[in-house]
Each structure stands twice: as C-alpha cells, then as structure tokens.
Amino acid sequence: VVESAVCARFVEALKETMRRFGFEAGEGGGGAGKPCADAERGMEYGGQHDASDGAHPAAAAERLPGPARIVNAHHHRRLKAMIEEAVEQGAIDVRWWHHNPGPGPGPGPGLRIRPTILLHPPLDSAVMRDEVFGPVLPIVEVDDLLTRGLALVNSKPKPLSVYAFAGDAHAIHSISARTSSGSFVANDVGVQFTLDSIPFGGVGLSGMGSYHGEYGFRAFSHVKPVVRIRGDLASFRYPPYTERKKALLSSLAARNTAKFILVFLGIRK
C-alpha cells in the first residue's frame, strides 16, 4: 500500500531489498527471483500524477535496474504470459526501456525480462491472482484507502507481509490494525526477514507458524510433557466410588476449585 507522495521511495526500497538478498538484477546480477518476503503487488492512493511527476510509477520505473535473468524457460514463459495477459486486458506496461515497448525478454544473452510495473491490471488477471516471483510489479490505484483500498486487501488471501508507505501515522496505524498478515512493515520492504529478534512467518494460506531466533527453536522443537503422580492423590478417580469421591469428581467437573480443596481436606462433604 503506497501513498502517491512516496511512490518513488517504494521503488527504491524494492531495489535495496533485492540488493540485500543478493537478487540485484541487471548485467552480472545473481538472478531475478524475488524472495518470499518481497513485495508482490502494490496499491497507490492519494492523488493523480502524470509521467513527469517524480512520484508517478512511470518516473520511478526509470530508476529500476536492467534486464533481469530468469531461472529457466518455463518461468520466462510464465512471466511473459502474465505481462501479456494484463496488457491485453488494459493494464499499462511501464518499462525502463521506453524505446522498446511490449512484453518480452530484454537485450543480452540468456532468458531475461525487464523489470516491469503494470498499472491498473484487472483484479482477475493472473498477475493479481498468482505468486509472481519475478521482476514484475502490478499496481492498482484506489481513491479511498481506508474503505475501498483495505476492502480490496482483505478480499484476498492473507499475505505473508503487508508493506505500507505513507507519511501519515494515522494511515499506517489503520492499515496495520485493519489487515491480517504474517508481518507488517511501515516505510520499508523486507527488513523484518533480517531481524532475528522478531518472529517471521505467515498466516492462513501464506503459512503456519514462525521462526527466527528463539521463535525458530520453539517452532522446530517438541516440548514433551512429563507428569508424575505421587501417592494416591488421584485415586479418587477410580472405583469404588464413595460419597467423598463423587463430591471430588463433581467439583472437578464444575471447575469449582474451592469446593474441591474443602472436600479433599475433609472440611466439607
């Protein structure tokens, strides 16, 4: 979720996240696969801009890196099909190479796709439904974040992370409080994955449980309970059932701790 005034910061944060995880795109880069904690889709709100505005995605796209390597032909075809479908259905394809428009591989050897921003993709298109895992970022625009925008977010499966870029603390708090996700980050992307002091994990379809530091130790460990009964403290559970045993069992069933103690000590029958 991105406020228009900080859209350029959002794209810069994406670049920095790619660098941190060793996924810097371009000539000599390691690869174009996005880590699971990277931004999958974007939402812009809070004003209209033209391409000359530095906050507009078209202007921000010019700061994206060069053609990105795709791991194999299958995923190259998959990503290309996503772009083509969205463009055919009305999405605006914003690329770093404006002189060579249209979906497809970038210049240079190997399977490459230029980092691509898709504006206004249909909500039922593959790029809005499926995991992208490539240098493609769809962005939808909404005119009312706290109603229509959050309704759109909450209509989708719960994400691994929600990233909100805004200068308004109230907007940040509202997005955090009214969305459900594995993690939430304000004004940055992916940093929660690098912090061992907090848990990292999903919720619902985005995952179960969490790990990192102590949380990872607990998640991947089994705590074995060990119970030792001393003497005949629990013998009242077994026949023959005297009136005292019945009173003890009835107080336990009623979760009446005070009565149980009084009957056990013989103060009450």
PDB file of C-alpha atoms in Angstrom:
ATOM      1  CA  VAL A   1       0.000   0.000   0.000  1.00  0.00           C
ATOM      2  CA  VAL A   2       1.745   3.133  -1.200  1.00  0.00           C
ATOM      3  CA  GLU A   3       0.884   6.800  -0.789  1.00  0.00           C
ATOM      4  CA  SER A   4       1.478   8.632  -4.080  1.00  0.00           C
ATOM      5  CA  ALA A   5       3.879  11.095  -2.491  1.00  0.00           C
ATOM      6  CA  VAL A   6       6.243   8.282  -1.522  1.00  0.00           C
ATOM      7  CA  CYS A   7       5.844   6.012  -4.551  1.00  0.00           C
ATOM      8  CA  ALA A   8       9.429   6.711  -5.629  1.00  0.00           C
ATOM      9  CA  ARG A   9      10.692   5.693  -2.171  1.00  0.00           C
ATOM     10  CA  PHE A  10       8.757   2.448  -2.549  1.00  0.00           C
ATOM     11  CA  VAL A  11      10.589   1.554  -5.764  1.00  0.00           C
ATOM     12  CA  GLU A  12      13.942   2.485  -4.216  1.00  0.00           C
ATOM     13  CA  ALA A  13      13.139   0.223  -1.253  1.00  0.00           C
ATOM     14  CA  LEU A  14      12.410  -2.632  -3.652  1.00  0.00           C
ATOM     15  CA  LYS A  15      15.827  -2.156  -5.256  1.00  0.00           C
ATOM     16  CA  GLU A  16      17.537  -2.114  -1.869  1.00  0.00           C
ATOM     17  CA  THR A  17      15.713  -5.285  -0.789  1.00  0.00           C
ATOM     18  CA  MET A  18      16.856  -7.054  -3.964  1.00  0.00           C
ATOM     19  CA  ARG A  19      20.432  -5.990  -3.221  1.00  0.00           C
ATOM     20  CA  ARG A  20      20.292  -7.199   0.409  1.00  0.00           C
ATOM     21  CA  PHE A  21      19.119 -10.659  -0.572  1.00  0.00           C
ATOM     22  CA  GLY A  22      21.587 -10.994  -3.441  1.00  0.00           C
ATOM     23  CA  PHE A  23      18.977 -10.603  -6.180  1.00  0.00           C
ATOM     24  CA  GLU A  24      20.343  -7.468  -7.834  1.00  0.00           C
ATOM     25  CA  ALA A  25      19.017  -7.528 -11.406  1.00  0.00           C
ATOM     26  CA  GLY A  26      20.946  -6.482 -14.468  1.00  0.00           C
ATOM     27  CA  GLU A  27      24.140  -7.471 -16.251  1.00  0.00           C
ATOM     28  CA  GLY A  28      26.183  -9.724 -13.988  1.00  0.00           C
ATOM     29  CA  GLY A  29      23.404  -9.886 -11.379  1.00  0.00           C
ATOM     30  CA  GLY A  30      22.588 -13.000  -9.416  1.00  0.00           C
ATOM     31  CA  GLY A  31      19.004 -13.515 -10.551  1.00  0.00           C
ATOM     32  CA  ALA A  32      15.508 -12.081 -10.857  1.00  0.00           C
ATOM     33  CA  GLY A  33      13.656 -14.341  -8.450  1.00  0.00           C
ATOM     34  CA  LYS A  34      12.070 -12.336  -5.661  1.00  0.00           C
ATOM     35  CA  PRO A  35      12.421 -13.661  -2.120  1.00  0.00           C
ATOM     36  CA  CYS A  36       9.202 -14.658  -0.402  1.00  0.00           C
ATOM     37  CA  ALA A  37       9.267 -11.520   1.765  1.00  0.00           C
ATOM     38  CA  ASP A  38       9.489  -9.141  -1.201  1.00  0.00           C
ATOM     39  CA  ALA A  39       6.578  -7.015  -2.404  1.00  0.00           C
ATOM     40  CA  GLU A  40       4.230  -8.951  -4.680  1.00  0.00           C
ATOM     41  CA  ARG A  41       1.648  -6.284  -5.532  1.00  0.00           C
ATOM     42  CA  GLY A  42       1.252  -2.560  -4.974  1.00  0.00           C
ATOM     43  CA  MET A  43      -1.614  -0.203  -4.253  1.00  0.00           C
ATOM     44  CA  GLU A  44      -1.347   3.555  -4.792  1.00  0.00           C
ATOM     45  CA  TYR A  45      -3.661   6.135  -3.257  1.00  0.00           C
ATOM     46  CA  GLY A  46      -3.800   9.809  -2.524  1.00  0.00           C
ATOM     47  CA  GLY A  47      -3.712  11.768  -5.769  1.00  0.00           C
ATOM     48  CA  GLN A  48      -3.262  11.764  -9.522  1.00  0.00           C
ATOM     49  CA  HIS A  49       0.052  12.302 -11.298  1.00  0.00           C
ATOM     50  CA  ASP A  50       1.406  12.423 -14.804  1.00  0.00           C
ATOM     51  CA  ALA A  51       4.553  10.721 -16.045  1.00  0.00           C
ATOM     52  CA  SER A  52       6.662  13.855 -15.476  1.00  0.00           C
ATOM     53  CA  ASP A  53       5.939  13.704 -11.734  1.00  0.00           C
ATOM     54  CA  GLY A  54       8.764  12.062  -9.805  1.00  0.00           C
ATOM     55  CA  ALA A  55       6.241  10.224  -7.617  1.00  0.00           C
ATOM     56  CA  HIS A  56       4.493   8.614 -10.597  1.00  0.00           C
ATOM     57  CA  PRO A  57       5.338   4.924 -11.212  1.00  0.00           C
ATOM     58  CA  ALA A  58       6.361   5.755 -14.775  1.00  0.00           C
ATOM     59  CA  ALA A  59       9.035   8.122 -13.471  1.00  0.00           C
ATOM     60  CA  ALA A  60      10.033   5.721 -10.703  1.00  0.00           C
ATOM     61  CA  ALA A  61      10.396   2.900 -13.235  1.00  0.00           C
ATOM     62  CA  GLU A  62      13.291   4.734 -14.887  1.00  0.00           C
ATOM     63  CA  ARG A  63      15.350   4.069 -11.749  1.00  0.00           C
ATOM     64  CA  LEU A  64      14.819   0.306 -11.911  1.00  0.00           C
ATOM     65  CA  PRO A  65      17.810  -1.905 -12.840  1.00  0.00           C
ATOM     66  CA  GLY A  66      18.390  -3.500 -16.242  1.00  0.00           C
ATOM     67  CA  PRO A  67      17.165  -6.792 -17.738  1.00  0.00           C
ATOM     68  CA  ALA A  68      16.834  -9.492 -15.115  1.00  0.00           C
ATOM     69  CA  ARG A  69      17.774 -13.123 -15.553  1.00  0.00           C
ATOM     70  CA  ILE A  70      15.012 -15.719 -15.236  1.00  0.00           C
ATOM     71  CA  VAL A  71      15.926 -19.126 -13.869  1.00  0.00           C
ATOM     72  CA  ASN A  72      14.596 -21.221 -16.782  1.00  0.00           C
ATOM     73  CA  ALA A  73      12.463 -21.142 -19.924  1.00  0.00           C
ATOM     74  CA  HIS A  74       9.323 -22.274 -18.121  1.00  0.00           C
ATOM     75  CA  HIS A  75       9.332 -19.330 -15.735  1.00  0.00           C
ATOM     76  CA  HIS A  76      10.320 -16.957 -18.537  1.00  0.00           C
ATOM     77  CA  ARG A  77       7.212 -18.036 -20.482  1.00  0.00           C
ATOM     78  CA  ARG A  78       5.087 -17.802 -17.325  1.00  0.00           C
ATOM     79  CA  LEU A  79       6.152 -14.237 -16.543  1.00  0.00           C
ATOM     80  CA  LYS A  80       5.852 -13.149 -20.167  1.00  0.00           C
ATOM     81  CA  ALA A  81       2.324 -14.614 -20.310  1.00  0.00           C
ATOM     82  CA  MET A  82       1.381 -12.718 -17.138  1.00  0.00           C
ATOM     83  CA  ILE A  83       2.529  -9.424 -18.641  1.00  0.00           C
ATOM     84  CA  GLU A  84       0.861 -10.060 -21.998  1.00  0.00           C
ATOM     85  CA  GLU A  85      -2.453 -11.057 -20.429  1.00  0.00           C
ATOM     86  CA  ALA A  86      -2.560  -7.973 -18.184  1.00  0.00           C
ATOM     87  CA  VAL A  87      -1.667  -5.617 -21.074  1.00  0.00           C
ATOM     88  CA  GLU A  88      -4.263  -7.216 -23.355  1.00  0.00           C
ATOM     89  CA  GLN A  89      -6.875  -6.615 -20.645  1.00  0.00           C
ATOM     90  CA  GLY A  90      -5.994  -2.943 -20.282  1.00  0.00           C
ATOM     91  CA  ALA A  91      -3.019  -2.699 -17.922  1.00  0.00           C
ATOM     92  CA  ILE A  92      -0.407  -0.024 -18.679  1.00  0.00           C
ATOM     93  CA  ASP A  93       3.056  -1.517 -19.177  1.00  0.00           C
ATOM     94  CA  VAL A  94       5.728   0.783 -17.699  1.00  0.00           C
ATOM     95  CA  ARG A  95       9.308  -0.197 -18.511  1.00  0.00           C
ATOM     96  CA  TRP A  96      12.812   1.143 -18.154  1.00  0.00           C
ATOM     97  CA  TRP A  97      13.367   0.811 -21.935  1.00  0.00           C
ATOM     98  CA  HIS A  98      10.642   3.083 -23.317  1.00  0.00           C
ATOM     99  CA  HIS A  99      12.088   2.846 -26.840  1.00  0.00           C
ATOM    100  CA  ASN A 100      11.406  -0.898 -26.903  1.00  0.00           C
ATOM    101  CA  PRO A 101       7.869  -1.327 -25.510  1.00  0.00           C
ATOM    102  CA  GLY A 102       5.899  -4.525 -25.163  1.00  0.00           C
ATOM    103  CA  PRO A 103       6.411  -7.671 -23.100  1.00  0.00           C
ATOM    104  CA  GLY A 104       9.326  -9.951 -23.748  1.00  0.00           C
ATOM    105  CA  PRO A 105      12.982 -10.536 -22.924  1.00  0.00           C
ATOM    106  CA  GLY A 106      15.407  -7.674 -22.609  1.00  0.00           C
ATOM    107  CA  PRO A 107      18.609  -7.330 -24.624  1.00  0.00           C
ATOM    108  CA  GLY A 108      21.577  -9.551 -23.921  1.00  0.00           C
ATOM    109  CA  PRO A 109      22.160 -13.292 -23.694  1.00  0.00           C
ATOM    110  CA  GLY A 110      20.012 -15.683 -21.734  1.00  0.00           C
ATOM    111  CA  LEU A 111      16.424 -15.591 -20.528  1.00  0.00           C
ATOM    112  CA  ARG A 112      15.773 -12.044 -19.382  1.00  0.00           C
ATOM    113  CA  ILE A 113      12.793  -9.816 -18.664  1.00  0.00           C
ATOM    114  CA  ARG A 114      13.000  -6.119 -17.969  1.00  0.00           C
ATOM    115  CA  PRO A 115      11.778  -5.010 -14.513  1.00  0.00           C
ATOM    116  CA  THR A 116       8.171  -4.115 -15.256  1.00  0.00           C
ATOM    117  CA  ILE A 117       5.485  -2.099 -13.477  1.00  0.00           C
ATOM    118  CA  LEU A 118       1.918  -2.864 -14.574  1.00  0.00           C
ATOM    119  CA  LEU A 119      -0.543  -0.083 -13.800  1.00  0.00           C
ATOM    120  CA  HIS A 120      -4.266  -0.819 -13.400  1.00  0.00           C
ATOM    121  CA  PRO A 121      -4.160  -4.581 -14.063  1.00  0.00           C
ATOM    122  CA  PRO A 122      -7.544  -6.349 -13.920  1.00  0.00           C
ATOM    123  CA  LEU A 123      -8.130  -7.820 -10.488  1.00  0.00           C
ATOM    124  CA  ASP A 124      -8.877 -11.235 -12.002  1.00  0.00           C
ATOM    125  CA  SER A 125      -5.703 -11.341 -14.123  1.00  0.00           C
ATOM    126  CA  ALA A 126      -3.001 -13.900 -13.357  1.00  0.00           C
ATOM    127  CA  VAL A 127      -0.559 -11.253 -12.138  1.00  0.00           C
ATOM    128  CA  MET A 128      -3.114 -10.264  -9.464  1.00  0.00           C
ATOM    129  CA  ARG A 129      -4.089 -13.839  -8.565  1.00  0.00           C
ATOM    130  CA  ASP A 130      -0.901 -15.865  -8.595  1.00  0.00           C
ATOM    131  CA  GLU A 131       2.510 -15.524  -6.988  1.00  0.00           C
ATOM    132  CA  VAL A 132       4.753 -13.629  -9.401  1.00  0.00           C
ATOM    133  CA  PHE A 133       8.314 -14.458  -8.279  1.00  0.00           C
ATOM    134  CA  GLY A 134       9.863 -12.302 -10.964  1.00  0.00           C
ATOM    135  CA  PRO A 135      10.664  -8.679 -11.884  1.00  0.00           C
ATOM    136  CA  VAL A 136       7.010  -7.706 -12.374  1.00  0.00           C
ATOM    137  CA  LEU A 137       5.090  -5.421 -10.004  1.00  0.00           C
ATOM    138  CA  PRO A 138       1.360  -4.807 -10.586  1.00  0.00           C
ATOM    139  CA  ILE A 139      -0.013  -1.584  -9.065  1.00  0.00           C
ATOM    140  CA  VAL A 140      -3.687  -0.709  -8.660  1.00  0.00           C
ATOM    141  CA  GLU A 141      -4.938   2.756  -7.744  1.00  0.00           C
ATOM    142  CA  VAL A 142      -7.699   3.470  -5.252  1.00  0.00           C
ATOM    143  CA  ASP A 143      -9.260   6.784  -4.324  1.00  0.00           C
ATOM    144  CA  ASP A 144     -10.175   5.792  -0.760  1.00  0.00           C
ATOM    145  CA  LEU A 145      -7.611   3.744   1.115  1.00  0.00           C
ATOM    146  CA  LEU A 146      -9.401   3.095   4.388  1.00  0.00           C
ATOM    147  CA  THR A 147     -12.593   1.778   2.776  1.00  0.00           C
ATOM    148  CA  ARG A 148     -12.156   0.549  -0.791  1.00  0.00           C
ATOM    149  CA  GLY A 149      -8.411   0.014  -0.510  1.00  0.00           C
ATOM    150  CA  LEU A 150      -8.450  -2.097   2.646  1.00  0.00           C
ATOM    151  CA  ALA A 151     -11.559  -3.918   1.435  1.00  0.00           C
ATOM    152  CA  LEU A 152      -9.556  -4.974  -1.625  1.00  0.00           C
ATOM    153  CA  VAL A 153      -6.623  -6.140   0.503  1.00  0.00           C
ATOM    154  CA  ASN A 154      -8.904  -8.086   2.831  1.00  0.00           C
ATOM    155  CA  SER A 155     -10.759  -9.719  -0.063  1.00  0.00           C
ATOM    156  CA  LYS A 156      -7.580 -11.608  -0.976  1.00  0.00           C
ATOM    157  CA  PRO A 157      -5.895 -14.468   0.925  1.00  0.00           C
ATOM    158  CA  LYS A 158      -3.889 -13.230   3.897  1.00  0.00           C
ATOM    159  CA  PRO A 159      -0.403 -12.242   2.684  1.00  0.00           C
ATOM    160  CA  LEU A 160       2.964 -13.105   4.144  1.00  0.00           C
ATOM    161  CA  SER A 161       3.675  -9.380   4.611  1.00  0.00           C
ATOM    162  CA  VAL A 162       1.947  -6.034   4.221  1.00  0.00           C
ATOM    163  CA  TYR A 163       4.140  -3.012   3.448  1.00  0.00           C
ATOM    164  CA  ALA A 164       2.693   0.464   3.906  1.00  0.00           C
ATOM    165  CA  PHE A 165       4.468   3.595   2.657  1.00  0.00           C
ATOM    166  CA  ALA A 166       2.935   6.813   3.962  1.00  0.00           C
ATOM    167  CA  GLY A 167       3.855   9.937   5.872  1.00  0.00           C
ATOM    168  CA  ASP A 168       0.570   9.832   7.795  1.00  0.00           C
ATOM    169  CA  ALA A 169       0.892   7.944  11.086  1.00  0.00           C
ATOM    170  CA  HIS A 170      -2.889   7.500  11.261  1.00  0.00           C
ATOM    171  CA  ALA A 171      -2.931   5.790   7.870  1.00  0.00           C
ATOM    172  CA  ILE A 172      -0.069   3.498   8.902  1.00  0.00           C
ATOM    173  CA  HIS A 173      -1.871   2.524  12.109  1.00  0.00           C
ATOM    174  CA  SER A 174      -5.174   1.934  10.302  1.00  0.00           C
ATOM    175  CA  ILE A 175      -3.563  -0.313   7.685  1.00  0.00           C
ATOM    176  CA  SER A 176      -1.772  -2.333  10.365  1.00  0.00           C
ATOM    177  CA  ALA A 177      -4.857  -2.661  12.586  1.00  0.00           C
ATOM    178  CA  ARG A 178      -7.335  -3.475   9.822  1.00  0.00           C
ATOM    179  CA  THR A 179      -5.363  -6.038   7.809  1.00  0.00           C
ATOM    180  CA  SER A 180      -4.212  -9.533   8.701  1.00  0.00           C
ATOM    181  CA  SER A 181      -0.804 -10.722   7.528  1.00  0.00           C
ATOM    182  CA  GLY A 182       2.240 -12.636   8.680  1.00  0.00           C
ATOM    183  CA  SER A 183       4.088  -9.365   9.306  1.00  0.00           C
ATOM    184  CA  PHE A 184       3.663  -5.621   8.782  1.00  0.00           C
ATOM    185  CA  VAL A 185       6.347  -3.073   7.886  1.00  0.00           C
ATOM    186  CA  ALA A 186       5.953   0.691   7.591  1.00  0.00           C
ATOM    187  CA  ASN A 187       8.037   2.584   5.016  1.00  0.00           C
ATOM    188  CA  ASP A 188      10.387  -0.245   4.038  1.00  0.00           C
ATOM    189  CA  VAL A 189      10.381  -3.661   2.401  1.00  0.00           C
ATOM    190  CA  GLY A 190      11.745  -6.984   3.628  1.00  0.00           C
ATOM    191  CA  VAL A 191      13.604  -5.778   6.714  1.00  0.00           C
ATOM    192  CA  GLN A 192      11.555  -7.984   9.054  1.00  0.00           C
ATOM    193  CA  PHE A 193      13.133 -11.043   7.428  1.00  0.00           C
ATOM    194  CA  THR A 194      16.602  -9.906   8.536  1.00  0.00           C
ATOM    195  CA  LEU A 195      15.712  -9.423  12.223  1.00  0.00           C
ATOM    196  CA  ASP A 196      16.335 -12.453  14.407  1.00  0.00           C
ATOM    197  CA  SER A 197      14.718 -10.721  17.365  1.00  0.00           C
ATOM    198  CA  ILE A 198      11.188 -10.991  15.918  1.00  0.00           C
ATOM    199  CA  PRO A 199       9.277 -13.986  14.513  1.00  0.00           C
ATOM    200  CA  PHE A 200       8.902 -14.413  10.739  1.00  0.00           C
ATOM    201  CA  GLY A 201       6.086 -16.462   9.270  1.00  0.00           C
ATOM    202  CA  GLY A 202       2.738 -16.382   7.532  1.00  0.00           C
ATOM    203  CA  VAL A 203      -0.900 -16.731   8.458  1.00  0.00           C
ATOM    204  CA  GLY A 204      -3.586 -18.720   6.682  1.00  0.00           C
ATOM    205  CA  LEU A 205      -2.577 -19.567   3.117  1.00  0.00           C
ATOM    206  CA  SER A 206       0.700 -17.652   3.479  1.00  0.00           C
ATOM    207  CA  GLY A 207       1.995 -20.086   6.077  1.00  0.00           C
ATOM    208  CA  MET A 208       1.667 -21.570   9.541  1.00  0.00           C
ATOM    209  CA  GLY A 209       3.925 -20.886  12.492  1.00  0.00           C
ATOM    210  CA  SER A 210       7.037 -18.729  12.592  1.00  0.00           C
ATOM    211  CA  TYR A 211      10.779 -18.941  13.051  1.00  0.00           C
ATOM    212  CA  HIS A 212      13.928 -16.824  13.721  1.00  0.00           C
ATOM    213  CA  GLY A 213      15.984 -16.958  16.880  1.00  0.00           C
ATOM    214  CA  GLU A 214      14.083 -18.307  19.888  1.00  0.00           C
ATOM    215  CA  TYR A 215      10.892 -18.492  17.794  1.00  0.00           C
ATOM    216  CA  GLY A 216      12.564 -20.847  15.343  1.00  0.00           C
ATOM    217  CA  PHE A 217      13.878 -23.014  18.172  1.00  0.00           C
ATOM    218  CA  ARG A 218      10.383 -23.301  19.614  1.00  0.00           C
ATOM    219  CA  ALA A 219       8.749 -23.883  16.202  1.00  0.00           C
ATOM    220  CA  PHE A 220      11.049 -26.767  15.306  1.00  0.00           C
ATOM    221  CA  SER A 221      11.206 -28.306  18.777  1.00  0.00           C
ATOM    222  CA  HIS A 222       8.730 -30.556  20.554  1.00  0.00           C
ATOM    223  CA  VAL A 223       8.048 -29.879  24.217  1.00  0.00           C
ATOM    224  CA  LYS A 224       7.401 -33.257  25.856  1.00  0.00           C
ATOM    225  CA  PRO A 225       5.216 -33.012  28.970  1.00  0.00           C
ATOM    226  CA  VAL A 226       6.193 -35.299  31.858  1.00  0.00           C
ATOM    227  CA  VAL A 227       3.619 -35.919  34.631  1.00  0.00           C
ATOM    228  CA  ARG A 228       4.400 -37.718  37.886  1.00  0.00           C
ATOM    229  CA  ILE A 229       1.615 -38.648  40.328  1.00  0.00           C
ATOM    230  CA  ARG A 230       2.788 -39.045  43.901  1.00  0.00           C
ATOM    231  CA  GLY A 231       0.988 -41.292  46.328  1.00  0.00           C
ATOM    232  CA  ASP A 232      -2.755 -41.722  45.982  1.00  0.00           C
ATOM    233  CA  LEU A 233      -3.615 -38.117  45.178  1.00  0.00           C
ATOM    234  CA  ALA A 234      -5.565 -39.167  42.083  1.00  0.00           C
ATOM    235  CA  SER A 235      -7.077 -42.373  43.458  1.00  0.00           C
ATOM    236  CA  PHE A 236     -10.499 -40.715  43.817  1.00  0.00           C
ATOM    237  CA  ARG A 237     -10.931 -41.221  40.049  1.00  0.00           C
ATOM    238  CA  TYR A 238     -11.179 -44.980  40.437  1.00  0.00           C
ATOM    239  CA  PRO A 239     -13.925 -47.203  41.915  1.00  0.00           C
ATOM    240  CA  PRO A 240     -15.369 -47.964  44.315  1.00  0.00           C
ATOM    241  CA  TYR A 241     -16.986 -44.522  44.305  1.00  0.00           C
ATOM    242  CA  THR A 242     -17.693 -43.277  47.784  1.00  0.00           C
ATOM    243  CA  GLU A 243     -19.653 -40.133  48.505  1.00  0.00           C
ATOM    244  CA  ARG A 244     -16.374 -38.312  49.057  1.00  0.00           C
ATOM    245  CA  LYS A 245     -15.040 -39.415  45.654  1.00  0.00           C
ATOM    246  CA  LYS A 246     -18.267 -38.357  43.971  1.00  0.00           C
ATOM    247  CA  ALA A 247     -18.025 -34.934  45.597  1.00  0.00           C
ATOM    248  CA  LEU A 248     -14.428 -34.550  44.443  1.00  0.00           C
ATOM    249  CA  LEU A 249     -15.298 -35.561  40.866  1.00  0.00           C
ATOM    250  CA  SER A 250     -18.353 -33.277  40.721  1.00  0.00           C
ATOM    251  CA  SER A 251     -16.322 -30.311  41.966  1.00  0.00           C
ATOM    252  CA  LEU A 252     -13.697 -31.004  39.292  1.00  0.00           C
ATOM    253  CA  ALA A 253     -16.359 -31.259  36.576  1.00  0.00           C
ATOM    254  CA  ALA A 254     -17.812 -27.945  37.735  1.00  0.00           C
ATOM    255  CA  ARG A 255     -14.301 -26.436  37.912  1.00  0.00           C
ATOM    256  CA  ASN A 256     -15.058 -25.453  41.489  1.00  0.00           C
ATOM    257  CA  THR A 257     -11.531 -25.380  42.898  1.00  0.00           C
ATOM    258  CA  ALA A 258     -12.567 -24.081  46.316  1.00  0.00           C
ATOM    259  CA  LYS A 259     -15.080 -26.891  46.854  1.00  0.00           C
ATOM    260  CA  PHE A 260     -12.560 -29.488  45.663  1.00  0.00           C
ATOM    261  CA  ILE A 261      -9.963 -28.316  48.205  1.00  0.00           C
ATOM    262  CA  LEU A 262     -12.504 -28.263  51.044  1.00  0.00           C
ATOM    263  CA  VAL A 263     -13.746 -31.775  50.233  1.00  0.00           C
ATOM    264  CA  PHE A 264     -10.229 -33.108  49.762  1.00  0.00           C
ATOM    265  CA  LEU A 265      -9.167 -31.734  53.166  1.00  0.00           C
ATOM    266  CA  GLY A 266     -12.298 -33.167  54.798  1.00  0.00           C
ATOM    267  CA  ILE A 267     -13.665 -29.768  55.746  1.00  0.00           C
ATOM    268  CA  ARG A 268     -16.711 -30.207  53.552  1.00  0.00           C
ATOM    269  CA  LYS A 269     -18.592 -33.279  52.414  1.00  0.00           C
TER     270      LYS A 269
END
